mmCIF file of C-alpha atoms and ligand atoms in Angstrom:
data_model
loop_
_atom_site.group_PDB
_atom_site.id
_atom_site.type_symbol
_atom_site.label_atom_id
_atom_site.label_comp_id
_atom_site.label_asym_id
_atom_site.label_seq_id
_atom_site.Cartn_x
_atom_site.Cartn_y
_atom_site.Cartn_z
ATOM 1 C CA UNK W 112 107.185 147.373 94.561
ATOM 2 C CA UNK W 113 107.567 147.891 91.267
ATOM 3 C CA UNK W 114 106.178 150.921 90.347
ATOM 4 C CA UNK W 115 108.281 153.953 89.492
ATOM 5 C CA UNK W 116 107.589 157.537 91.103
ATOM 6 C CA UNK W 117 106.767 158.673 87.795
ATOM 7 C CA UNK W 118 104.098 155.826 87.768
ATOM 8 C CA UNK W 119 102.945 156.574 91.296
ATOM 9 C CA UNK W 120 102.241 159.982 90.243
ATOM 10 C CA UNK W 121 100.152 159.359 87.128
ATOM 11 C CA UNK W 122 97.864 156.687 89.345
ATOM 12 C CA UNK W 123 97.239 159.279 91.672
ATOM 13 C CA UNK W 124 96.370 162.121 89.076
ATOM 14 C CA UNK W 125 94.361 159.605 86.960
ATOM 15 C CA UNK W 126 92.033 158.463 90.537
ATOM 16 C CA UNK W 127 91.803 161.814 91.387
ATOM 17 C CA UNK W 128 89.928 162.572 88.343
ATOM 18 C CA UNK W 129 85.909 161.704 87.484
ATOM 19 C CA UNK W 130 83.688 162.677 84.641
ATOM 20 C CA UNK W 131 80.120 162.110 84.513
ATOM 21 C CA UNK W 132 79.058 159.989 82.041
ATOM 22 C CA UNK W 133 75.861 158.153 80.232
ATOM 23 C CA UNK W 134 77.813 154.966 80.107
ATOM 24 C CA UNK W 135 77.397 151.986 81.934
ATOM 25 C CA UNK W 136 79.225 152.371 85.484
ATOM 26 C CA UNK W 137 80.334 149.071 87.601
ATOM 27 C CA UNK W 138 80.587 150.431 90.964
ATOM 28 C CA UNK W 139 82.670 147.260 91.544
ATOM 29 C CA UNK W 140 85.070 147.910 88.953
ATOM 30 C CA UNK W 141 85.353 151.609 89.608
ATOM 31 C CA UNK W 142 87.253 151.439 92.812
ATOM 32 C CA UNK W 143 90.161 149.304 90.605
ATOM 33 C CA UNK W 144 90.500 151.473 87.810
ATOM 34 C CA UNK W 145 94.182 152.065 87.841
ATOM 35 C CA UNK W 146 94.840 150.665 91.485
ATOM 36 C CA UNK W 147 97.944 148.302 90.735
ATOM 37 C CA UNK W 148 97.728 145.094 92.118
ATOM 38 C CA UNK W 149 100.920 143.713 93.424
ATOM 39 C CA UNK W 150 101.677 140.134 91.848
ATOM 40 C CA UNK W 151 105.352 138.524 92.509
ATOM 41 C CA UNK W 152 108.409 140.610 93.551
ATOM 42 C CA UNK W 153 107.667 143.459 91.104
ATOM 43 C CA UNK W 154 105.057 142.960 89.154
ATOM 44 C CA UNK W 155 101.460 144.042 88.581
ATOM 45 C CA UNK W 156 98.087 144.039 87.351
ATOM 46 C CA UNK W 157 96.201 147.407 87.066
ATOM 47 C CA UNK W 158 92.838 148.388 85.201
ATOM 48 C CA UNK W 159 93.217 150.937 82.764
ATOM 49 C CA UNK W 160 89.863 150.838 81.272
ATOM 50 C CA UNK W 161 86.775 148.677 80.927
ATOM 51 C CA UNK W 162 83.074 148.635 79.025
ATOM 52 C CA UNK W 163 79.604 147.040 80.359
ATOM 53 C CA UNK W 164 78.835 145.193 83.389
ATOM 54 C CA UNK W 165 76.873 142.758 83.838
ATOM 55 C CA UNK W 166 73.409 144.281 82.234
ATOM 56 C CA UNK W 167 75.730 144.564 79.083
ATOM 57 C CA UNK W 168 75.893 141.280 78.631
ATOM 58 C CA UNK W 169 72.266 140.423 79.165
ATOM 59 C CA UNK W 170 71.054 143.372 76.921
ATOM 60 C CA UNK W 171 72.792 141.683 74.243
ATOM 61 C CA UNK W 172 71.357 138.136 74.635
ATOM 62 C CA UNK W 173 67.991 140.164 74.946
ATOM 63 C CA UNK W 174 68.857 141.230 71.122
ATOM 64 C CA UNK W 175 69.053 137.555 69.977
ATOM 65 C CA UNK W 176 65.904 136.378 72.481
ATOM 66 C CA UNK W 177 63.952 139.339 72.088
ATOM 67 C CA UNK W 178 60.622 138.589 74.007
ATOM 68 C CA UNK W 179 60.137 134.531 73.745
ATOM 69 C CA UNK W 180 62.494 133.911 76.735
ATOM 70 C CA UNK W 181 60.464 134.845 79.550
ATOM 71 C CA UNK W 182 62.078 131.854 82.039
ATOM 72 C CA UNK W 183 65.245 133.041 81.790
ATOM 73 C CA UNK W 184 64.318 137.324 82.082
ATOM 74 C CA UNK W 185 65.868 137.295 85.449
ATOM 75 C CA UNK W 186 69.515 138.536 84.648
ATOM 76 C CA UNK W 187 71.434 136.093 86.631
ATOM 77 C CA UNK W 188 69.494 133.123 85.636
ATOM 78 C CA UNK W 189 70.205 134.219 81.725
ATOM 79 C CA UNK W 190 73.971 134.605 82.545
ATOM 80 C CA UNK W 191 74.218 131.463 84.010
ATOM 81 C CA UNK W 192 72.026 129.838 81.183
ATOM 82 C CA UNK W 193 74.525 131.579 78.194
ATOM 83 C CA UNK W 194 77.575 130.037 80.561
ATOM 84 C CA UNK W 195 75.909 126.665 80.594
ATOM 85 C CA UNK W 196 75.201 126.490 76.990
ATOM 86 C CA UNK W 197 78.496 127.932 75.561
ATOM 87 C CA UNK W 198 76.572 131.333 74.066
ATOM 88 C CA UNK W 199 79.309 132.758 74.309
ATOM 89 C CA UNK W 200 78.855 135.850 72.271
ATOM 90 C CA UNK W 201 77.367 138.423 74.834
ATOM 91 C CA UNK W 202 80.222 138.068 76.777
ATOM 92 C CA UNK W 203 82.245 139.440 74.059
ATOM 93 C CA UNK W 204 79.916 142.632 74.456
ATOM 94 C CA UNK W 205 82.337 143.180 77.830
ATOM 95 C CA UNK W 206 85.777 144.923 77.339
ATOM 96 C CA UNK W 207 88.664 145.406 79.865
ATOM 97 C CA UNK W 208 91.940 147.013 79.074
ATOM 98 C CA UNK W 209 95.384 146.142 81.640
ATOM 99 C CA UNK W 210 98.447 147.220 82.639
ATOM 100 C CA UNK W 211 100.694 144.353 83.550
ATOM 101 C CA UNK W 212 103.773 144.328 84.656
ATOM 102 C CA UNK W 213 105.569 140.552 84.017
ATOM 103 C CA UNK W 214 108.769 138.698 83.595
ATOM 104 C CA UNK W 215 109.266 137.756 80.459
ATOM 105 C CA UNK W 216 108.805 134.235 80.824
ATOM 106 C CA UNK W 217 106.043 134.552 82.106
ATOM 107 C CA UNK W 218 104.926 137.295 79.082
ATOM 108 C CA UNK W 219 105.979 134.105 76.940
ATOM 109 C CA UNK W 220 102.879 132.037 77.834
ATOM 110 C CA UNK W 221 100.599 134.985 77.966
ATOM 111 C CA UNK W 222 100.961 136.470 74.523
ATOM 112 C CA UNK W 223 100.099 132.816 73.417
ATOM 113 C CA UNK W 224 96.520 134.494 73.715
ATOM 114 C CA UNK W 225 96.114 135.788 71.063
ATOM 115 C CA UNK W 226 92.497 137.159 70.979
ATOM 116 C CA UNK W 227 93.548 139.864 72.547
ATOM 117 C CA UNK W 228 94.817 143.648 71.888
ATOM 118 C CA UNK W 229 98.813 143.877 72.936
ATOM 119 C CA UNK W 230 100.995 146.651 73.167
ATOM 120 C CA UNK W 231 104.483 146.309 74.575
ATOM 121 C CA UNK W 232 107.471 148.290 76.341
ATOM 122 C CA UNK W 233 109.889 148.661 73.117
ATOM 123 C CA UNK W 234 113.490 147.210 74.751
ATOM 124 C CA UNK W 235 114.487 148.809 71.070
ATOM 125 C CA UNK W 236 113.559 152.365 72.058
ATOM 126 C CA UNK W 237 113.792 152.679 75.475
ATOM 127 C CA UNK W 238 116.312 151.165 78.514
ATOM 128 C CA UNK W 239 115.013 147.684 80.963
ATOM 129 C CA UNK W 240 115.190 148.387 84.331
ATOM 130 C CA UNK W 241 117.439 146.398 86.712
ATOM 131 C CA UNK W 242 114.199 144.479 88.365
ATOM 132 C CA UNK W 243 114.493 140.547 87.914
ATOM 133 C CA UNK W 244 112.380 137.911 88.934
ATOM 134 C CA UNK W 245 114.174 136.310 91.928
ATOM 135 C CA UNK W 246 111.119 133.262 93.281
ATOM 136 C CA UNK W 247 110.733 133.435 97.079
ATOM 137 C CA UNK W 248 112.561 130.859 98.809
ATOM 138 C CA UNK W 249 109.056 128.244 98.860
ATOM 139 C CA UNK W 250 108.746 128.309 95.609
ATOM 140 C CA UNK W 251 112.629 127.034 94.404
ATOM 141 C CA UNK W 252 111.101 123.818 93.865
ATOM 142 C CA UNK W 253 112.717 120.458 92.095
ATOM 143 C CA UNK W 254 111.589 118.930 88.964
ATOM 144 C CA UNK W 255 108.337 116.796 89.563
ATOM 145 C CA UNK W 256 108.812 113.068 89.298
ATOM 146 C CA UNK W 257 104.937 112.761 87.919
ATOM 147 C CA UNK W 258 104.579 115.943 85.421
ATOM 148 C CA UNK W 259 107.112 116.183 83.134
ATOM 149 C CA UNK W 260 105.749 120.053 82.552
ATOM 150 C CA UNK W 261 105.700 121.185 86.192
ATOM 151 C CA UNK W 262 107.802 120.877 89.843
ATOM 152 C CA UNK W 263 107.569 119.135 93.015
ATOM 153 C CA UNK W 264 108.885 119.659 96.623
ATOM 154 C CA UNK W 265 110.420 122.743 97.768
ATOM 155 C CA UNK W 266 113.840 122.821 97.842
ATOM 156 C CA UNK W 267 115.547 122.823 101.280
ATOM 157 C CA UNK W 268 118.405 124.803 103.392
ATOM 158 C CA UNK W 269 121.936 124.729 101.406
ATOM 159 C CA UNK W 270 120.363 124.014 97.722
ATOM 160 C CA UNK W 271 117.698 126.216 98.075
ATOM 161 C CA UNK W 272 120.160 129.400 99.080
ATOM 162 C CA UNK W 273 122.893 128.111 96.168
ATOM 163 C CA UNK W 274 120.035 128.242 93.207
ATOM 164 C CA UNK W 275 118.610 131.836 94.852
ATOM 165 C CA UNK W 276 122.605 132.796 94.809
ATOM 166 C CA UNK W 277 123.155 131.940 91.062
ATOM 167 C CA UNK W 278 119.997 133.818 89.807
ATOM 168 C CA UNK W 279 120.675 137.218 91.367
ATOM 169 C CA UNK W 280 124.265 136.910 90.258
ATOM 170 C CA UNK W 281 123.555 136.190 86.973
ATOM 171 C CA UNK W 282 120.816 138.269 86.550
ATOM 172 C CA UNK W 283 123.383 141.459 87.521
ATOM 173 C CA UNK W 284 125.862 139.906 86.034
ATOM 174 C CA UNK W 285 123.692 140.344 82.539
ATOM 175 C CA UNK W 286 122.980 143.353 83.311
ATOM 176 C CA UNK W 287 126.480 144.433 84.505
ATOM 177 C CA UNK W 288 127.043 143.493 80.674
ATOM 178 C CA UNK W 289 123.900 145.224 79.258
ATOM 179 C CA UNK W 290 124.872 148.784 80.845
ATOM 180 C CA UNK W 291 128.404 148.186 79.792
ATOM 181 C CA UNK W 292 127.306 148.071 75.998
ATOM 182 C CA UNK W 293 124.539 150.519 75.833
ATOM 183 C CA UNK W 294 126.875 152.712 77.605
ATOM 184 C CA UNK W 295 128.241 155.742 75.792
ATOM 185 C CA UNK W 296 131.012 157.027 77.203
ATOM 186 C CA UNK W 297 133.387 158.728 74.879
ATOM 187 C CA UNK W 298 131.969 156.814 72.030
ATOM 188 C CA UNK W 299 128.907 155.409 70.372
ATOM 189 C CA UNK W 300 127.136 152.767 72.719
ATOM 190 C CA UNK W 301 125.909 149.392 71.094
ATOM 191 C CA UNK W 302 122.441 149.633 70.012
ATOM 192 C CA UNK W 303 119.407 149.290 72.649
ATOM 193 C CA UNK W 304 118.077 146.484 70.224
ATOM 194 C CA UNK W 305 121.441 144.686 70.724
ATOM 195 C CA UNK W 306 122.215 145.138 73.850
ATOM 196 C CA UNK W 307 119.081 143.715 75.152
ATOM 197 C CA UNK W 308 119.883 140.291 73.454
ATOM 198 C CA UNK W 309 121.913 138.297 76.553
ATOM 199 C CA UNK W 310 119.176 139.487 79.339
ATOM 200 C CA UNK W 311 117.964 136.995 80.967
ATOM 201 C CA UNK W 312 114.073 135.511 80.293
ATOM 202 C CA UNK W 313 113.627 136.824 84.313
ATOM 203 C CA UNK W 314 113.649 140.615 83.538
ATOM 204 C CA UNK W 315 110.527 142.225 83.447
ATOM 205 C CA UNK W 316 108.536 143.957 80.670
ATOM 206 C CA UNK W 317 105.107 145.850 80.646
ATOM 207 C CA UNK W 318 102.517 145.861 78.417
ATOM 208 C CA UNK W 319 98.900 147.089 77.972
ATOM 209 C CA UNK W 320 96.395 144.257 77.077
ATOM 210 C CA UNK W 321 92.970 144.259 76.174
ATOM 211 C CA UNK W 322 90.719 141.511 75.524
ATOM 212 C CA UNK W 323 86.998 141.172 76.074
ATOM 213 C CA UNK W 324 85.536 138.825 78.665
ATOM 214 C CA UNK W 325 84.975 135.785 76.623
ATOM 215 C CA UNK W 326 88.326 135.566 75.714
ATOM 216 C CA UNK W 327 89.295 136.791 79.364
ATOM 217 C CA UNK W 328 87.474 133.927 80.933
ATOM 218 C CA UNK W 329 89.423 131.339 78.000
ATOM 219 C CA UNK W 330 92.771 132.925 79.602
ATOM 220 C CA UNK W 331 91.522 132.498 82.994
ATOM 221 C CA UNK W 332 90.198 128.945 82.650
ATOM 222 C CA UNK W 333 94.073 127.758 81.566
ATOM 223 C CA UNK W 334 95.913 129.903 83.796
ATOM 224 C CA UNK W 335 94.439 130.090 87.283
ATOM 225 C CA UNK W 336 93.812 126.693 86.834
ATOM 226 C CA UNK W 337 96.166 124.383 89.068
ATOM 227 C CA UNK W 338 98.043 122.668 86.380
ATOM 228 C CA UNK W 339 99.749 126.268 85.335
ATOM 229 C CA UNK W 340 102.767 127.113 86.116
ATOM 230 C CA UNK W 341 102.748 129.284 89.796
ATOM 231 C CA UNK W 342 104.064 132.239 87.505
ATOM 232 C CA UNK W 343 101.573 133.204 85.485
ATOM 233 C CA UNK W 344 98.645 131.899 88.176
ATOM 234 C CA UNK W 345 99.280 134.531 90.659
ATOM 235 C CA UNK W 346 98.137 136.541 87.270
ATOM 236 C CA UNK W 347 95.380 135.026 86.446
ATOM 237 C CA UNK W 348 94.438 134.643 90.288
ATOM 238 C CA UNK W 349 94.867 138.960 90.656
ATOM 239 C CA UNK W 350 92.398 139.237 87.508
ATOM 240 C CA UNK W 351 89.628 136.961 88.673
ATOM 241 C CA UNK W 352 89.265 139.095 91.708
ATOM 242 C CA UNK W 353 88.774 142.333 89.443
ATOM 243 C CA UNK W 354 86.358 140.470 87.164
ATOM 244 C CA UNK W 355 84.339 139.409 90.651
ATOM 245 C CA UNK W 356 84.043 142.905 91.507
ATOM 246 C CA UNK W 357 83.321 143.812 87.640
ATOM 247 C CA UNK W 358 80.793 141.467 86.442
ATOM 248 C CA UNK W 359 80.074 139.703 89.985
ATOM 249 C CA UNK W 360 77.283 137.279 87.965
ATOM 250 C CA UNK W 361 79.286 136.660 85.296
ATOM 251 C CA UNK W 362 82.040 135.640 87.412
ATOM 252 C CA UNK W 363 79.606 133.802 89.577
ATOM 253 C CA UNK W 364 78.566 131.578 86.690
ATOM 254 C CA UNK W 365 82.394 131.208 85.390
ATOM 255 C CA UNK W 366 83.371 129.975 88.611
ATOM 256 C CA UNK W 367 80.595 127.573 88.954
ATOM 257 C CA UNK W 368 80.733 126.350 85.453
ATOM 258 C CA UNK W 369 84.275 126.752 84.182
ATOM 259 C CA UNK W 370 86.634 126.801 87.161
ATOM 260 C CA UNK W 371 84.677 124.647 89.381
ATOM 261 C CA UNK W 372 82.952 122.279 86.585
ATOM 262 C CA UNK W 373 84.441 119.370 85.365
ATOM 263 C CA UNK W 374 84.647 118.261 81.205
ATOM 264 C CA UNK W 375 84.392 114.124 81.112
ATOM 265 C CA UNK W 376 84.320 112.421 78.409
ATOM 266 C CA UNK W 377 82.564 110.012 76.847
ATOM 267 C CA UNK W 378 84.509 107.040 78.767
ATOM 268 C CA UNK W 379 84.339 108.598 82.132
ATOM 269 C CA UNK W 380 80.708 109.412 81.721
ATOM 270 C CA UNK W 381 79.783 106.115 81.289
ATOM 271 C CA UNK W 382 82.098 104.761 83.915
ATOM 272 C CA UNK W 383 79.946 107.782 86.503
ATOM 273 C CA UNK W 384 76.720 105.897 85.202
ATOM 274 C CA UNK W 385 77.533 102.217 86.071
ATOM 275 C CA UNK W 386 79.372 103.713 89.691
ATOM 276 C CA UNK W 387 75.593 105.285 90.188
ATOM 277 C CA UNK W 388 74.356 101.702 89.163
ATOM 278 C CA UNK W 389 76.483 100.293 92.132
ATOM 279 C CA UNK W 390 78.779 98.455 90.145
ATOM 280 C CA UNK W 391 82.466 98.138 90.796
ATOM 281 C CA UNK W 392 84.294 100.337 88.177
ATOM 282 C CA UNK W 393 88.348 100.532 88.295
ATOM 283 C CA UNK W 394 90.760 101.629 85.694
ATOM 284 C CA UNK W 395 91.297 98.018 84.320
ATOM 285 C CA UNK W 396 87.492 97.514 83.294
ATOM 286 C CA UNK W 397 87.360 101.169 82.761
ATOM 287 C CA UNK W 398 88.460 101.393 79.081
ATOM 288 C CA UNK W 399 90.804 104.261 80.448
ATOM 289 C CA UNK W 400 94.198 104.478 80.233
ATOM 290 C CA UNK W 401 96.118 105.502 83.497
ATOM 291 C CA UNK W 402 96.866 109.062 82.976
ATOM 292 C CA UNK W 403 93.123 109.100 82.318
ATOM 293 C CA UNK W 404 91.970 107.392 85.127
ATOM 294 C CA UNK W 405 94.181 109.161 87.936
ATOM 295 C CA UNK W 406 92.829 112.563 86.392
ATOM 296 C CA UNK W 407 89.170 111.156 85.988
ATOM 297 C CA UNK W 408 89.442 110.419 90.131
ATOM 298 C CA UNK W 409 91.100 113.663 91.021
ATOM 299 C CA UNK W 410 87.897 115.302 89.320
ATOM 300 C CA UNK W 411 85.562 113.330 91.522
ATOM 301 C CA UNK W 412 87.879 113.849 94.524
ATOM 302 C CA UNK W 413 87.501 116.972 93.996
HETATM 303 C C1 LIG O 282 99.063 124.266 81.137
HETATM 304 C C2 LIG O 282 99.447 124.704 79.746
HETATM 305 C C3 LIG O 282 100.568 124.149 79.132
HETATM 306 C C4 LIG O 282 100.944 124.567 77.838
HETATM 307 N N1 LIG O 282 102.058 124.043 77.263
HETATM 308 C C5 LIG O 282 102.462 124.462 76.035
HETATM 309 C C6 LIG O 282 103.655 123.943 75.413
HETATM 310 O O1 LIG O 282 104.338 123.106 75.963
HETATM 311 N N2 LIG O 282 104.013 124.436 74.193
HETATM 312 C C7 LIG O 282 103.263 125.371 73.530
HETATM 313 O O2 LIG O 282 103.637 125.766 72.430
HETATM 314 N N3 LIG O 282 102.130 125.874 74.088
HETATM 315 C C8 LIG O 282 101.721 125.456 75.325
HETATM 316 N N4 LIG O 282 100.586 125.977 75.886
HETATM 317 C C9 LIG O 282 99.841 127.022 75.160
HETATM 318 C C10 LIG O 282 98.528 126.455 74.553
HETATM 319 O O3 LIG O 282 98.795 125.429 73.624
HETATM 320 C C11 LIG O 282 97.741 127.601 73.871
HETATM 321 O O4 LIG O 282 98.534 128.130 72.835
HETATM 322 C C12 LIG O 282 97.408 128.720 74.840
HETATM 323 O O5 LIG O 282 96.848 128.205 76.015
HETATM 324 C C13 LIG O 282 96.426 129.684 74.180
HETATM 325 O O6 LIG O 282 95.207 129.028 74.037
HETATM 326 P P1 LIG O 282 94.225 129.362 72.830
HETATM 327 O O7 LIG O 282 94.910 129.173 71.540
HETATM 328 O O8 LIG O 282 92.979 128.554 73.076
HETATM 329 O O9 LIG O 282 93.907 130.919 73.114
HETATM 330 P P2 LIG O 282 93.675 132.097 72.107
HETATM 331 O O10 LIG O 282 94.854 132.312 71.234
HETATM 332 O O11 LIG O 282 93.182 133.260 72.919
HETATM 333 O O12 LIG O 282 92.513 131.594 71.197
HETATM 334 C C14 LIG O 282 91.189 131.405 71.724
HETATM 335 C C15 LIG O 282 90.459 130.484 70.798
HETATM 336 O O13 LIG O 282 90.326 131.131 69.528
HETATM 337 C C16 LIG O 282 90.470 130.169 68.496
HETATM 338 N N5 LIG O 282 91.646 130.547 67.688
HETATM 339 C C17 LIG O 282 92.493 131.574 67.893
HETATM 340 N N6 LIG O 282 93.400 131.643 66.914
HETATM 341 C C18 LIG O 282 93.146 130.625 66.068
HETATM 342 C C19 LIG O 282 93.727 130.161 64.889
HETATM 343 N N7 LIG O 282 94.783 130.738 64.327
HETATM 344 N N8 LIG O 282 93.202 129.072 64.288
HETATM 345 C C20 LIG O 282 92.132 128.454 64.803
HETATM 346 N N9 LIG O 282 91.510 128.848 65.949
HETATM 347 C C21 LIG O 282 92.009 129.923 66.560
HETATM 348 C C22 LIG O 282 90.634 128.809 69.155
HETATM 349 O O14 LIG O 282 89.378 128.224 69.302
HETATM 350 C C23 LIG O 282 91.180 129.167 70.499
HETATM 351 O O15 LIG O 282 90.917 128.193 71.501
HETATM 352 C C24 LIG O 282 100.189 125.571 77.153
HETATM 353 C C25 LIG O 282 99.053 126.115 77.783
HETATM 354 C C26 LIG O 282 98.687 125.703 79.062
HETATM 355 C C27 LIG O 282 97.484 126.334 79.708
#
């Protein structure tokens, strides 16, 4: 993988140390703290810090209920009540901080986030690595005939081994190139900043990212949801496992609510109401238009 020696060595001084502490602990969450999770050909996910747990987040609703809420004082039942009803605040009271390692594509969508903390590897200050982004063979996929934003079938045999050929070779082609500029030998090397400027959108960076869990669950909800690109869902997939072990509730009520739930609208709840009814409902009498109706039947297909 992906991580350098240098890395290796800091993970294993940084689990070899503990420090007692008054703080909330999530036993979950403790055997991940700094652990790198493995996500594409040399990327990963790794905790670097967190705050609260599950408790966290119902102390805080406490503060806004105080006493008057005695059906929902069992802590589950509150956490799926604030999920339900979009109080979304406690969650907020929940912190974690990442270490990801990501192509920069794929860094493209994510910083779209933007309620979040980001700090990146400076490609100014310091030198890429030769690591690329090279898709394993099942995933070189055409363009999808239905979704305009998204493939279709994998590609097979001789077309399949020609695209794989023409990424790696460009890829070290680039940074054939990049090395050749920033090199220094005999005389001044072009700039870092400068040099950087032809590598390709498949080289990896690494940044730290910190976000709290409402906004966590917002990134989650878009991107290990089906209709994001496989890129950044293998992501978003490696997270929701942490947050299961961190705030196993909250999660709980997420994927219930959020990942499993559906949002219909207006139309398609009254077209659920006259199918209860018995009554024949298809998209022509449906007051939907297609795109509507094919994702409307997909939801109840489930
Ligand atoms: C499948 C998919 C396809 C996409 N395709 C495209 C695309 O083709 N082109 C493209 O440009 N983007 C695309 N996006 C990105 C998308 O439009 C959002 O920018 C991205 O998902 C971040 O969402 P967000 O703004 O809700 O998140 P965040 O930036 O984390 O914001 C969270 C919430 O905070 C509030 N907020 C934050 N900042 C502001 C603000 N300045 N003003 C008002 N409210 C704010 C909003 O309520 C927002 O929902 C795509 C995303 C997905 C998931």
């Amino acid at each position: 993988m992906s991580l350098s020696p240098e890395q290796i060595q800091e993970i294993e001084e940084q689990r070899a140390q503990s420090a007692q502490t008054r703080r909330v602990v999530s036993e979950g969450m403790e055997k991940h703290l700094y652990t790198a999770h493995e996500v594409l050909d040399h990327g990963f996910v790794r905790v670097i810090d967190y705050m609260g747990d599950d408790a966290a987040i119902c102390q805080a609703a406490r503060v806004s209920y105080g006493k008057g809420t005695k059906s929902v004082q069992n802590d589950e039942g509150l956490i799926r009540y604030l999920m339900r009803h979009w109080h979304s605040t406690p969650f907020e009271m929940c912190e974690i901080k990442l270490h990801v390692k990501l192509p920069v594509f794929v860094a493209r969508q994510w910083i779209r986030h933007r309620t979040a903390n980001v700090n990146e590897y400076s490609a100014r200050y310091s030198i890429l690595d030769r690591e690329f982004y090279i898709p394993a063979p099942e995933h070189v996929a055409a363009q999808s005939v239905v979704n305009n934003q998204g493939r279709g079938a994998a590609l097979q045999g001789e077309e399949a081994a020609r695209v794989l050929e023409i990424l790696k070779a460009d890829s070290n082609r680039a940074y054939d190139h990049y090395e050749e500029m920033i090199s220094d030998d005999g005389q001044d090397g072009l700039a870092r900043e400068l040099a950087r400027m032809n590598l390709p959108a498949n080289i990896y960076t690494q940044w730290y990212w910190k976000v709290d869990l409402h906004n966590l669950f917002h990134f989650l909800r878009l991107r290990a949801d089906h209709h994001a690109q496989y890129e950044i869902r293998v992501y978003a997939d490696a997270i929701c496992k942490v947050v299961a072990d961190w705030v196993p509730a909250a999660y709980g009520a997420f994927e219930d609510y959020r990942l499993g739930g559906a949002n219909l609208s207006g139309r398609a709840m009254d077209c659920v109401r006259r199918m209860l009814k018995g009554e024949e409902v298809t998209q022509e009498n449906s007051g939907m238009s297609k795109g509507e109706w094919r994702e409307f039947e997909a939801e109840l297909k489930g």
